[in-house]
Amino acid sequence: LVELHPEQQKLYKEACDELKITLPDNPNPMELENALTRMLRLKQICGTTAAIEGHADHSTKLDVCVERAVELVDNGEHVVVFTQFRSVLECMERRLAKARKKRQPRVPVYVLHGDVAISERVGVINKWAADKPGVLVAMIQVAGVGLNMSRANTCIFVDKAWSPQVNEQAEDRLIGMEKIQPVTVMEIITRNTVEQRVEQILKRKEKLFGAIVSEDRWKRKL
């Protein structure tokens, strides 16, 4: 659990209290017309203020994520960072690139998003896996299915999708057929925000899915 950056807190409070978000150099604020739009914007703000048009990148969550990812790389590990927002991915990529300039040896950084052609995605994964320890920043929607990321033993979720199955599929990319090492899943969640509510919803969905679909009859009895 982490706290919101003061700039994140400012935008978050405005969105909650006034149902709008002030935009720099724009006299017209971003109106949050319904609950779904507000929920989406609040989740984006929890990732970084840069997710809102015109705002600079401020994020306690990404501060922690970069610190943990670099620490793992220094320990000789390949790392995967998952997010569902393109703006968060781009900020994470820029932060890691900035960290690279200050370090010797530099941290290799790879990205996987919707603009990476389907035919090229396996190649990106293979380069990341074959290179020295580095960070793969991937969108959950793109990297969640059909790609082998078992080179990494740790993944970090900056945010999560609404579906427990989609998140689990992303985690499963790190589990290979011959892998015997455990996989560590880190989740960075902002305290006292909508993200904690999302966690409650995901747990309830997962429990309901397990009770109806996943679990065998004997397991439910047990």
mmCIF file of the C-alpha atoms, coordinates in Angstrom:
data_MODEL
# 
_entry.id   MODEL 
# 
loop_
_atom_site.group_PDB 
_atom_site.id 
_atom_site.type_symbol 
_atom_site.label_atom_id 
_atom_site.label_alt_id 
_atom_site.label_comp_id 
_atom_site.label_asym_id 
_atom_site.label_entity_id 
_atom_site.label_seq_id 
_atom_site.pdbx_PDB_ins_code 
_atom_site.Cartn_x 
_atom_site.Cartn_y 
_atom_site.Cartn_z 
_atom_site.occupancy 
_atom_site.B_iso_or_equiv 
_atom_site.pdbx_formal_charge 
_atom_site.auth_seq_id 
_atom_site.auth_comp_id 
_atom_site.auth_asym_id 
_atom_site.auth_atom_id 
_atom_site.pdbx_PDB_model_num 
ATOM 1   C CA . LEU A 1 1   ? 0.000   0.000   0.000   1.00 0.00 ? 1   LEU A CA 1 
ATOM 2   C CA . VAL A 1 2   ? 1.266   3.490   -0.889  1.00 0.00 ? 2   VAL A CA 1 
ATOM 3   C CA . GLU A 1 3   ? -0.054  7.003   -0.405  1.00 0.00 ? 3   GLU A CA 1 
ATOM 4   C CA . LEU A 1 4   ? -1.060  9.282   -3.259  1.00 0.00 ? 4   LEU A CA 1 
ATOM 5   C CA . HIS A 1 5   ? 1.423   11.963  -4.304  1.00 0.00 ? 5   HIS A CA 1 
ATOM 6   C CA . PRO A 1 6   ? 0.123   15.448  -3.265  1.00 0.00 ? 6   PRO A CA 1 
ATOM 7   C CA . GLU A 1 7   ? -0.604  16.273  -6.933  1.00 0.00 ? 7   GLU A CA 1 
ATOM 8   C CA . GLN A 1 8   ? -2.465  12.974  -7.318  1.00 0.00 ? 8   GLN A CA 1 
ATOM 9   C CA . GLN A 1 9   ? -4.420  13.712  -4.155  1.00 0.00 ? 9   GLN A CA 1 
ATOM 10  C CA . LYS A 1 10  ? -5.401  17.128  -5.501  1.00 0.00 ? 10  LYS A CA 1 
ATOM 11  C CA . LEU A 1 11  ? -6.799  15.713  -8.764  1.00 0.00 ? 11  LEU A CA 1 
ATOM 12  C CA . TYR A 1 12  ? -8.399  12.752  -7.002  1.00 0.00 ? 12  TYR A CA 1 
ATOM 13  C CA . LYS A 1 13  ? -10.257 14.986  -4.524  1.00 0.00 ? 13  LYS A CA 1 
ATOM 14  C CA . GLU A 1 14  ? -11.446 17.314  -7.273  1.00 0.00 ? 14  GLU A CA 1 
ATOM 15  C CA . ALA A 1 15  ? -12.787 14.373  -9.289  1.00 0.00 ? 15  ALA A CA 1 
ATOM 16  C CA . CYS A 1 16  ? -14.596 12.950  -6.248  1.00 0.00 ? 16  CYS A CA 1 
ATOM 17  C CA . ASP A 1 17  ? -15.990 16.197  -4.830  1.00 0.00 ? 17  ASP A CA 1 
ATOM 18  C CA . GLU A 1 18  ? -16.735 18.245  -7.937  1.00 0.00 ? 18  GLU A CA 1 
ATOM 19  C CA . LEU A 1 19  ? -17.144 15.552  -10.622 1.00 0.00 ? 19  LEU A CA 1 
ATOM 20  C CA . LYS A 1 20  ? -14.671 17.368  -12.840 1.00 0.00 ? 20  LYS A CA 1 
ATOM 21  C CA . ILE A 1 21  ? -10.923 17.668  -13.391 1.00 0.00 ? 21  ILE A CA 1 
ATOM 22  C CA . THR A 1 22  ? -9.183  20.957  -14.125 1.00 0.00 ? 22  THR A CA 1 
ATOM 23  C CA . LEU A 1 23  ? -6.984  20.875  -17.241 1.00 0.00 ? 23  LEU A CA 1 
ATOM 24  C CA . PRO A 1 24  ? -3.886  23.109  -17.554 1.00 0.00 ? 24  PRO A CA 1 
ATOM 25  C CA . ASP A 1 25  ? -4.141  25.782  -20.260 1.00 0.00 ? 25  ASP A CA 1 
ATOM 26  C CA . ASN A 1 26  ? -7.734  24.789  -20.924 1.00 0.00 ? 26  ASN A CA 1 
ATOM 27  C CA . PRO A 1 27  ? -10.646 26.851  -19.557 1.00 0.00 ? 27  PRO A CA 1 
ATOM 28  C CA . ASN A 1 28  ? -12.993 23.893  -19.885 1.00 0.00 ? 28  ASN A CA 1 
ATOM 29  C CA . PRO A 1 29  ? -12.548 21.224  -17.209 1.00 0.00 ? 29  PRO A CA 1 
ATOM 30  C CA . MET A 1 30  ? -12.958 17.526  -17.920 1.00 0.00 ? 30  MET A CA 1 
ATOM 31  C CA . GLU A 1 31  ? -16.494 16.678  -16.881 1.00 0.00 ? 31  GLU A CA 1 
ATOM 32  C CA . LEU A 1 32  ? -17.103 13.288  -15.282 1.00 0.00 ? 32  LEU A CA 1 
ATOM 33  C CA . GLU A 1 33  ? -20.613 12.661  -16.520 1.00 0.00 ? 33  GLU A CA 1 
ATOM 34  C CA . ASN A 1 34  ? -21.313 9.259   -14.967 1.00 0.00 ? 34  ASN A CA 1 
ATOM 35  C CA . ALA A 1 35  ? -20.063 6.788   -12.377 1.00 0.00 ? 35  ALA A CA 1 
ATOM 36  C CA . LEU A 1 36  ? -18.176 4.616   -14.885 1.00 0.00 ? 36  LEU A CA 1 
ATOM 37  C CA . THR A 1 37  ? -16.270 7.581   -16.310 1.00 0.00 ? 37  THR A CA 1 
ATOM 38  C CA . ARG A 1 38  ? -15.408 8.801   -12.825 1.00 0.00 ? 38  ARG A CA 1 
ATOM 39  C CA . MET A 1 39  ? -14.212 5.317   -11.805 1.00 0.00 ? 39  MET A CA 1 
ATOM 40  C CA . LEU A 1 40  ? -11.964 5.112   -14.878 1.00 0.00 ? 40  LEU A CA 1 
ATOM 41  C CA . ARG A 1 41  ? -10.435 8.557   -14.265 1.00 0.00 ? 41  ARG A CA 1 
ATOM 42  C CA . LEU A 1 42  ? -9.857  7.836   -10.587 1.00 0.00 ? 42  LEU A CA 1 
ATOM 43  C CA . LYS A 1 43  ? -8.031  4.605   -11.462 1.00 0.00 ? 43  LYS A CA 1 
ATOM 44  C CA . GLN A 1 44  ? -5.887  6.500   -13.983 1.00 0.00 ? 44  GLN A CA 1 
ATOM 45  C CA . ILE A 1 45  ? -5.037  9.214   -11.450 1.00 0.00 ? 45  ILE A CA 1 
ATOM 46  C CA . CYS A 1 46  ? -3.939  6.530   -8.995  1.00 0.00 ? 46  CYS A CA 1 
ATOM 47  C CA . GLY A 1 47  ? -1.449  5.419   -11.655 1.00 0.00 ? 47  GLY A CA 1 
ATOM 48  C CA . THR A 1 48  ? -0.107  8.866   -12.540 1.00 0.00 ? 48  THR A CA 1 
ATOM 49  C CA . THR A 1 49  ? -1.368  12.416  -12.947 1.00 0.00 ? 49  THR A CA 1 
ATOM 50  C CA . ALA A 1 50  ? 0.035   12.298  -16.501 1.00 0.00 ? 50  ALA A CA 1 
ATOM 51  C CA . ALA A 1 51  ? -2.937  10.111  -17.419 1.00 0.00 ? 51  ALA A CA 1 
ATOM 52  C CA . ILE A 1 52  ? -4.973  13.327  -17.414 1.00 0.00 ? 52  ILE A CA 1 
ATOM 53  C CA . GLU A 1 53  ? -4.423  15.629  -20.373 1.00 0.00 ? 53  GLU A CA 1 
ATOM 54  C CA . GLY A 1 54  ? -1.887  18.400  -19.764 1.00 0.00 ? 54  GLY A CA 1 
ATOM 55  C CA . HIS A 1 55  ? -0.676  17.213  -16.366 1.00 0.00 ? 55  HIS A CA 1 
ATOM 56  C CA . ALA A 1 56  ? 2.919   16.265  -15.585 1.00 0.00 ? 56  ALA A CA 1 
ATOM 57  C CA . ASP A 1 57  ? 3.888   12.849  -14.273 1.00 0.00 ? 57  ASP A CA 1 
ATOM 58  C CA . HIS A 1 58  ? 3.524   12.643  -10.499 1.00 0.00 ? 58  HIS A CA 1 
ATOM 59  C CA . SER A 1 59  ? 3.081   9.213   -8.943  1.00 0.00 ? 59  SER A CA 1 
ATOM 60  C CA . THR A 1 60  ? 4.106   7.643   -5.679  1.00 0.00 ? 60  THR A CA 1 
ATOM 61  C CA . LYS A 1 61  ? 3.113   4.301   -7.145  1.00 0.00 ? 61  LYS A CA 1 
ATOM 62  C CA . LEU A 1 62  ? 5.508   4.592   -10.101 1.00 0.00 ? 62  LEU A CA 1 
ATOM 63  C CA . ASP A 1 63  ? 8.252   5.830   -7.777  1.00 0.00 ? 63  ASP A CA 1 
ATOM 64  C CA . VAL A 1 64  ? 7.934   2.586   -5.833  1.00 0.00 ? 64  VAL A CA 1 
ATOM 65  C CA . CYS A 1 65  ? 7.569   0.458   -8.962  1.00 0.00 ? 65  CYS A CA 1 
ATOM 66  C CA . VAL A 1 66  ? 10.778  1.787   -10.553 1.00 0.00 ? 66  VAL A CA 1 
ATOM 67  C CA . GLU A 1 67  ? 12.663  1.379   -7.289  1.00 0.00 ? 67  GLU A CA 1 
ATOM 68  C CA . ARG A 1 68  ? 11.538  -2.246  -6.872  1.00 0.00 ? 68  ARG A CA 1 
ATOM 69  C CA . ALA A 1 69  ? 12.100  -3.142  -10.531 1.00 0.00 ? 69  ALA A CA 1 
ATOM 70  C CA . VAL A 1 70  ? 15.647  -1.739  -10.568 1.00 0.00 ? 70  VAL A CA 1 
ATOM 71  C CA . GLU A 1 71  ? 16.410  -3.473  -7.271  1.00 0.00 ? 71  GLU A CA 1 
ATOM 72  C CA . LEU A 1 72  ? 15.319  -6.815  -8.724  1.00 0.00 ? 72  LEU A CA 1 
ATOM 73  C CA . VAL A 1 73  ? 17.384  -6.263  -11.875 1.00 0.00 ? 73  VAL A CA 1 
ATOM 74  C CA . ASP A 1 74  ? 20.406  -5.463  -9.707  1.00 0.00 ? 74  ASP A CA 1 
ATOM 75  C CA . ASN A 1 75  ? 19.845  -8.858  -8.073  1.00 0.00 ? 75  ASN A CA 1 
ATOM 76  C CA . GLY A 1 76  ? 20.096  -10.514 -11.480 1.00 0.00 ? 76  GLY A CA 1 
ATOM 77  C CA . GLU A 1 77  ? 16.374  -10.970 -12.176 1.00 0.00 ? 77  GLU A CA 1 
ATOM 78  C CA . HIS A 1 78  ? 14.226  -10.343 -15.243 1.00 0.00 ? 78  HIS A CA 1 
ATOM 79  C CA . VAL A 1 79  ? 11.072  -8.430  -14.282 1.00 0.00 ? 79  VAL A CA 1 
ATOM 80  C CA . VAL A 1 80  ? 7.623   -7.899  -15.849 1.00 0.00 ? 80  VAL A CA 1 
ATOM 81  C CA . VAL A 1 81  ? 5.508   -4.824  -15.048 1.00 0.00 ? 81  VAL A CA 1 
ATOM 82  C CA . PHE A 1 82  ? 1.806   -4.993  -15.922 1.00 0.00 ? 82  PHE A CA 1 
ATOM 83  C CA . THR A 1 83  ? -0.643  -2.105  -16.431 1.00 0.00 ? 83  THR A CA 1 
ATOM 84  C CA . GLN A 1 84  ? -3.907  -1.651  -18.310 1.00 0.00 ? 84  GLN A CA 1 
ATOM 85  C CA . PHE A 1 85  ? -3.291  2.017   -19.168 1.00 0.00 ? 85  PHE A CA 1 
ATOM 86  C CA . ARG A 1 86  ? -1.109  3.191   -22.054 1.00 0.00 ? 86  ARG A CA 1 
ATOM 87  C CA . SER A 1 87  ? -0.323  6.482   -20.278 1.00 0.00 ? 87  SER A CA 1 
ATOM 88  C CA . VAL A 1 88  ? 1.002   4.588   -17.247 1.00 0.00 ? 88  VAL A CA 1 
ATOM 89  C CA . LEU A 1 89  ? 3.110   2.345   -19.507 1.00 0.00 ? 89  LEU A CA 1 
ATOM 90  C CA . GLU A 1 90  ? 4.649   5.363   -21.253 1.00 0.00 ? 90  GLU A CA 1 
ATOM 91  C CA . CYS A 1 91  ? 5.461   7.084   -17.944 1.00 0.00 ? 91  CYS A CA 1 
ATOM 92  C CA . MET A 1 92  ? 7.017   3.905   -16.597 1.00 0.00 ? 92  MET A CA 1 
ATOM 93  C CA . GLU A 1 93  ? 9.105   3.552   -19.757 1.00 0.00 ? 93  GLU A CA 1 
ATOM 94  C CA . ARG A 1 94  ? 10.335  7.157   -19.473 1.00 0.00 ? 94  ARG A CA 1 
ATOM 95  C CA . ARG A 1 95  ? 11.182  6.747   -15.791 1.00 0.00 ? 95  ARG A CA 1 
ATOM 96  C CA . LEU A 1 96  ? 13.166  3.568   -16.454 1.00 0.00 ? 96  LEU A CA 1 
ATOM 97  C CA . ALA A 1 97  ? 14.963  5.233   -19.374 1.00 0.00 ? 97  ALA A CA 1 
ATOM 98  C CA . LYS A 1 98  ? 15.889  8.115   -17.082 1.00 0.00 ? 98  LYS A CA 1 
ATOM 99  C CA . ALA A 1 99  ? 17.160  5.661   -14.474 1.00 0.00 ? 99  ALA A CA 1 
ATOM 100 C CA . ARG A 1 100 ? 19.270  3.983   -17.167 1.00 0.00 ? 100 ARG A CA 1 
ATOM 101 C CA . LYS A 1 101 ? 21.236  7.179   -17.836 1.00 0.00 ? 101 LYS A CA 1 
ATOM 102 C CA . LYS A 1 102 ? 22.389  7.293   -14.220 1.00 0.00 ? 102 LYS A CA 1 
ATOM 103 C CA . ARG A 1 103 ? 23.465  3.676   -14.062 1.00 0.00 ? 103 ARG A CA 1 
ATOM 104 C CA . GLN A 1 104 ? 26.282  1.483   -15.255 1.00 0.00 ? 104 GLN A CA 1 
ATOM 105 C CA . PRO A 1 105 ? 25.516  -1.066  -16.489 1.00 0.00 ? 105 PRO A CA 1 
ATOM 106 C CA . ARG A 1 106 ? 22.230  0.229   -17.852 1.00 0.00 ? 106 ARG A CA 1 
ATOM 107 C CA . VAL A 1 107 ? 18.915  -1.500  -17.256 1.00 0.00 ? 107 VAL A CA 1 
ATOM 108 C CA . PRO A 1 108 ? 17.452  -2.957  -20.491 1.00 0.00 ? 108 PRO A CA 1 
ATOM 109 C CA . VAL A 1 109 ? 13.830  -1.854  -21.002 1.00 0.00 ? 109 VAL A CA 1 
ATOM 110 C CA . TYR A 1 110 ? 11.280  -3.438  -23.357 1.00 0.00 ? 110 TYR A CA 1 
ATOM 111 C CA . VAL A 1 111 ? 7.643   -2.476  -23.923 1.00 0.00 ? 111 VAL A CA 1 
ATOM 112 C CA . LEU A 1 112 ? 4.606   -4.349  -25.180 1.00 0.00 ? 112 LEU A CA 1 
ATOM 113 C CA . HIS A 1 113 ? 1.440   -2.449  -26.121 1.00 0.00 ? 113 HIS A CA 1 
ATOM 114 C CA . GLY A 1 114 ? -1.299  -2.422  -28.726 1.00 0.00 ? 114 GLY A CA 1 
ATOM 115 C CA . ASP A 1 115 ? 0.828   -0.675  -31.350 1.00 0.00 ? 115 ASP A CA 1 
ATOM 116 C CA . VAL A 1 116 ? 3.363   -3.502  -31.327 1.00 0.00 ? 116 VAL A CA 1 
ATOM 117 C CA . ALA A 1 117 ? 2.319   -5.750  -34.211 1.00 0.00 ? 117 ALA A CA 1 
ATOM 118 C CA . ILE A 1 118 ? 1.094   -9.211  -33.215 1.00 0.00 ? 118 ILE A CA 1 
ATOM 119 C CA . SER A 1 119 ? 3.781   -10.752 -35.426 1.00 0.00 ? 119 SER A CA 1 
ATOM 120 C CA . GLU A 1 120 ? 6.489   -8.828  -33.521 1.00 0.00 ? 120 GLU A CA 1 
ATOM 121 C CA . ARG A 1 121 ? 5.405   -9.510  -29.941 1.00 0.00 ? 121 ARG A CA 1 
ATOM 122 C CA . VAL A 1 122 ? 7.109   -12.879 -29.584 1.00 0.00 ? 122 VAL A CA 1 
ATOM 123 C CA . GLY A 1 123 ? 10.301  -11.278 -30.877 1.00 0.00 ? 123 GLY A CA 1 
ATOM 124 C CA . VAL A 1 124 ? 10.134  -8.579  -28.195 1.00 0.00 ? 124 VAL A CA 1 
ATOM 125 C CA . ILE A 1 125 ? 9.694   -11.244 -25.510 1.00 0.00 ? 125 ILE A CA 1 
ATOM 126 C CA . ASN A 1 126 ? 12.587  -13.298 -26.888 1.00 0.00 ? 126 ASN A CA 1 
ATOM 127 C CA . LYS A 1 127 ? 14.936  -10.298 -26.946 1.00 0.00 ? 127 LYS A CA 1 
ATOM 128 C CA . TRP A 1 128 ? 13.997  -9.395  -23.371 1.00 0.00 ? 128 TRP A CA 1 
ATOM 129 C CA . ALA A 1 129 ? 14.501  -13.008 -22.251 1.00 0.00 ? 129 ALA A CA 1 
ATOM 130 C CA . ALA A 1 130 ? 17.840  -13.414 -24.046 1.00 0.00 ? 130 ALA A CA 1 
ATOM 131 C CA . ASP A 1 131 ? 19.293  -10.090 -22.906 1.00 0.00 ? 131 ASP A CA 1 
ATOM 132 C CA . LYS A 1 132 ? 20.874  -9.447  -19.527 1.00 0.00 ? 132 LYS A CA 1 
ATOM 133 C CA . PRO A 1 133 ? 18.378  -8.883  -16.645 1.00 0.00 ? 133 PRO A CA 1 
ATOM 134 C CA . GLY A 1 134 ? 15.934  -6.134  -17.566 1.00 0.00 ? 134 GLY A CA 1 
ATOM 135 C CA . VAL A 1 135 ? 12.363  -4.887  -17.332 1.00 0.00 ? 135 VAL A CA 1 
ATOM 136 C CA . LEU A 1 136 ? 9.467   -5.699  -19.654 1.00 0.00 ? 136 LEU A CA 1 
ATOM 137 C CA . VAL A 1 137 ? 6.619   -3.171  -19.305 1.00 0.00 ? 137 VAL A CA 1 
ATOM 138 C CA . ALA A 1 138 ? 3.478   -4.694  -20.774 1.00 0.00 ? 138 ALA A CA 1 
ATOM 139 C CA . MET A 1 139 ? -0.191  -3.882  -21.061 1.00 0.00 ? 139 MET A CA 1 
ATOM 140 C CA . ILE A 1 140 ? -2.356  -6.593  -19.526 1.00 0.00 ? 140 ILE A CA 1 
ATOM 141 C CA . GLN A 1 141 ? -4.651  -6.649  -22.562 1.00 0.00 ? 141 GLN A CA 1 
ATOM 142 C CA . VAL A 1 142 ? -1.727  -7.347  -24.915 1.00 0.00 ? 142 VAL A CA 1 
ATOM 143 C CA . ALA A 1 143 ? 0.505   -9.596  -22.831 1.00 0.00 ? 143 ALA A CA 1 
ATOM 144 C CA . GLY A 1 144 ? -2.088  -11.495 -20.859 1.00 0.00 ? 144 GLY A CA 1 
ATOM 145 C CA . VAL A 1 145 ? -2.507  -14.444 -23.229 1.00 0.00 ? 145 VAL A CA 1 
ATOM 146 C CA . GLY A 1 146 ? -0.303  -16.571 -25.474 1.00 0.00 ? 146 GLY A CA 1 
ATOM 147 C CA . LEU A 1 147 ? 3.160   -15.235 -24.621 1.00 0.00 ? 147 LEU A CA 1 
ATOM 148 C CA . ASN A 1 148 ? 5.909   -16.950 -22.644 1.00 0.00 ? 148 ASN A CA 1 
ATOM 149 C CA . MET A 1 149 ? 7.409   -14.693 -19.970 1.00 0.00 ? 149 MET A CA 1 
ATOM 150 C CA . SER A 1 150 ? 8.755   -17.508 -17.818 1.00 0.00 ? 150 SER A CA 1 
ATOM 151 C CA . ARG A 1 151 ? 12.223  -15.906 -17.912 1.00 0.00 ? 151 ARG A CA 1 
ATOM 152 C CA . ALA A 1 152 ? 10.989  -13.710 -15.055 1.00 0.00 ? 152 ALA A CA 1 
ATOM 153 C CA . ASN A 1 153 ? 10.239  -14.869 -11.527 1.00 0.00 ? 153 ASN A CA 1 
ATOM 154 C CA . THR A 1 154 ? 8.613   -11.597 -10.469 1.00 0.00 ? 154 THR A CA 1 
ATOM 155 C CA . CYS A 1 155 ? 5.822   -9.478  -11.933 1.00 0.00 ? 155 CYS A CA 1 
ATOM 156 C CA . ILE A 1 156 ? 4.546   -6.162  -10.620 1.00 0.00 ? 156 ILE A CA 1 
ATOM 157 C CA . PHE A 1 157 ? 0.960   -5.007  -11.146 1.00 0.00 ? 157 PHE A CA 1 
ATOM 158 C CA . VAL A 1 158 ? 0.769   -1.211  -11.250 1.00 0.00 ? 158 VAL A CA 1 
ATOM 159 C CA . ASP A 1 159 ? -2.987  -1.631  -11.688 1.00 0.00 ? 159 ASP A CA 1 
ATOM 160 C CA . LYS A 1 160 ? -5.332  -4.485  -12.504 1.00 0.00 ? 160 LYS A CA 1 
ATOM 161 C CA . ALA A 1 161 ? -8.173  -5.286  -14.878 1.00 0.00 ? 161 ALA A CA 1 
ATOM 162 C CA . TRP A 1 162 ? -11.747 -5.706  -13.644 1.00 0.00 ? 162 TRP A CA 1 
ATOM 163 C CA . SER A 1 163 ? -11.706 -9.419  -14.445 1.00 0.00 ? 163 SER A CA 1 
ATOM 164 C CA . PRO A 1 164 ? -9.871  -11.763 -12.035 1.00 0.00 ? 164 PRO A CA 1 
ATOM 165 C CA . GLN A 1 165 ? -9.377  -14.221 -14.906 1.00 0.00 ? 165 GLN A CA 1 
ATOM 166 C CA . VAL A 1 166 ? -7.609  -11.601 -17.059 1.00 0.00 ? 166 VAL A CA 1 
ATOM 167 C CA . ASN A 1 167 ? -5.237  -10.767 -14.206 1.00 0.00 ? 167 ASN A CA 1 
ATOM 168 C CA . GLU A 1 168 ? -4.585  -14.455 -13.545 1.00 0.00 ? 168 GLU A CA 1 
ATOM 169 C CA . GLN A 1 169 ? -3.845  -15.056 -17.217 1.00 0.00 ? 169 GLN A CA 1 
ATOM 170 C CA . ALA A 1 170 ? -1.220  -12.301 -17.055 1.00 0.00 ? 170 ALA A CA 1 
ATOM 171 C CA . GLU A 1 171 ? 0.371   -13.945 -14.002 1.00 0.00 ? 171 GLU A CA 1 
ATOM 172 C CA . ASP A 1 172 ? 0.319   -17.306 -15.773 1.00 0.00 ? 172 ASP A CA 1 
ATOM 173 C CA . ARG A 1 173 ? 2.573   -15.943 -18.538 1.00 0.00 ? 173 ARG A CA 1 
ATOM 174 C CA . LEU A 1 174 ? 5.436   -16.258 -16.032 1.00 0.00 ? 174 LEU A CA 1 
ATOM 175 C CA . ILE A 1 175 ? 4.795   -19.964 -15.442 1.00 0.00 ? 175 ILE A CA 1 
ATOM 176 C CA . GLY A 1 176 ? 6.633   -22.180 -17.918 1.00 0.00 ? 176 GLY A CA 1 
ATOM 177 C CA . MET A 1 177 ? 6.225   -25.908 -18.569 1.00 0.00 ? 177 MET A CA 1 
ATOM 178 C CA . GLU A 1 178 ? 9.580   -26.792 -16.971 1.00 0.00 ? 178 GLU A CA 1 
ATOM 179 C CA . LYS A 1 179 ? 9.722   -24.021 -14.396 1.00 0.00 ? 179 LYS A CA 1 
ATOM 180 C CA . ILE A 1 180 ? 10.347  -25.054 -10.802 1.00 0.00 ? 180 ILE A CA 1 
ATOM 181 C CA . GLN A 1 181 ? 11.021  -21.656 -9.230  1.00 0.00 ? 181 GLN A CA 1 
ATOM 182 C CA . PRO A 1 182 ? 8.114   -19.875 -7.527  1.00 0.00 ? 182 PRO A CA 1 
ATOM 183 C CA . VAL A 1 183 ? 6.619   -16.753 -9.082  1.00 0.00 ? 183 VAL A CA 1 
ATOM 184 C CA . THR A 1 184 ? 6.277   -13.638 -6.946  1.00 0.00 ? 184 THR A CA 1 
ATOM 185 C CA . VAL A 1 185 ? 3.369   -11.318 -7.731  1.00 0.00 ? 185 VAL A CA 1 
ATOM 186 C CA . MET A 1 186 ? 3.651   -7.764  -6.375  1.00 0.00 ? 186 MET A CA 1 
ATOM 187 C CA . GLU A 1 187 ? 0.659   -5.433  -6.376  1.00 0.00 ? 187 GLU A CA 1 
ATOM 188 C CA . ILE A 1 188 ? 1.080   -1.707  -5.687  1.00 0.00 ? 188 ILE A CA 1 
ATOM 189 C CA . ILE A 1 189 ? -2.205  -0.252  -4.404  1.00 0.00 ? 189 ILE A CA 1 
ATOM 190 C CA . THR A 1 190 ? -2.912  3.351   -3.364  1.00 0.00 ? 190 THR A CA 1 
ATOM 191 C CA . ARG A 1 191 ? -4.334  3.624   0.120   1.00 0.00 ? 191 ARG A CA 1 
ATOM 192 C CA . ASN A 1 192 ? -7.863  4.965   0.728   1.00 0.00 ? 192 ASN A CA 1 
ATOM 193 C CA . THR A 1 193 ? -8.729  5.115   -2.977  1.00 0.00 ? 193 THR A CA 1 
ATOM 194 C CA . VAL A 1 194 ? -10.966 3.374   -5.475  1.00 0.00 ? 194 VAL A CA 1 
ATOM 195 C CA . GLU A 1 195 ? -8.225  0.781   -5.952  1.00 0.00 ? 195 GLU A CA 1 
ATOM 196 C CA . GLN A 1 196 ? -8.978  -0.790  -2.596  1.00 0.00 ? 196 GLN A CA 1 
ATOM 197 C CA . ARG A 1 197 ? -12.616 -0.996  -3.647  1.00 0.00 ? 197 ARG A CA 1 
ATOM 198 C CA . VAL A 1 198 ? -11.504 -2.669  -6.899  1.00 0.00 ? 198 VAL A CA 1 
ATOM 199 C CA . GLU A 1 199 ? -9.614  -5.258  -4.844  1.00 0.00 ? 199 GLU A CA 1 
ATOM 200 C CA . GLN A 1 200 ? -12.775 -6.055  -2.885  1.00 0.00 ? 200 GLN A CA 1 
ATOM 201 C CA . ILE A 1 201 ? -14.757 -6.472  -6.106  1.00 0.00 ? 201 ILE A CA 1 
ATOM 202 C CA . LEU A 1 202 ? -12.088 -8.711  -7.651  1.00 0.00 ? 202 LEU A CA 1 
ATOM 203 C CA . LYS A 1 203 ? -11.995 -10.947 -4.589  1.00 0.00 ? 203 LYS A CA 1 
ATOM 204 C CA . ARG A 1 204 ? -15.774 -11.238 -4.584  1.00 0.00 ? 204 ARG A CA 1 
ATOM 205 C CA . LYS A 1 205 ? -15.823 -12.071 -8.304  1.00 0.00 ? 205 LYS A CA 1 
ATOM 206 C CA . GLU A 1 206 ? -13.089 -14.646 -7.848  1.00 0.00 ? 206 GLU A CA 1 
ATOM 207 C CA . LYS A 1 207 ? -14.906 -16.290 -4.951  1.00 0.00 ? 207 LYS A CA 1 
ATOM 208 C CA . LEU A 1 208 ? -18.181 -16.368 -6.894  1.00 0.00 ? 208 LEU A CA 1 
ATOM 209 C CA . PHE A 1 209 ? -16.504 -17.766 -10.016 1.00 0.00 ? 209 PHE A CA 1 
ATOM 210 C CA . GLY A 1 210 ? -14.798 -20.444 -7.961  1.00 0.00 ? 210 GLY A CA 1 
ATOM 211 C CA . ALA A 1 211 ? -17.998 -21.439 -6.223  1.00 0.00 ? 211 ALA A CA 1 
ATOM 212 C CA . ILE A 1 212 ? -19.977 -21.739 -9.464  1.00 0.00 ? 212 ILE A CA 1 
ATOM 213 C CA . VAL A 1 213 ? -17.475 -22.790 -12.118 1.00 0.00 ? 213 VAL A CA 1 
ATOM 214 C CA . SER A 1 214 ? -13.944 -23.555 -11.012 1.00 0.00 ? 214 SER A CA 1 
ATOM 215 C CA . GLU A 1 215 ? -14.129 -25.740 -7.936  1.00 0.00 ? 215 GLU A CA 1 
ATOM 216 C CA . ASP A 1 216 ? -15.042 -29.390 -7.966  1.00 0.00 ? 216 ASP A CA 1 
ATOM 217 C CA . ARG A 1 217 ? -17.940 -30.516 -5.829  1.00 0.00 ? 217 ARG A CA 1 
ATOM 218 C CA . TRP A 1 218 ? -15.673 -32.190 -3.262  1.00 0.00 ? 218 TRP A CA 1 
ATOM 219 C CA . LYS A 1 219 ? -13.631 -29.005 -2.871  1.00 0.00 ? 219 LYS A CA 1 
ATOM 220 C CA . ARG A 1 220 ? -16.743 -26.958 -2.159  1.00 0.00 ? 220 ARG A CA 1 
ATOM 221 C CA . LYS A 1 221 ? -17.781 -29.486 0.480   1.00 0.00 ? 221 LYS A CA 1 
ATOM 222 C CA . LEU A 1 222 ? -14.335 -29.452 2.016   1.00 0.00 ? 222 LEU A CA 1 
# 
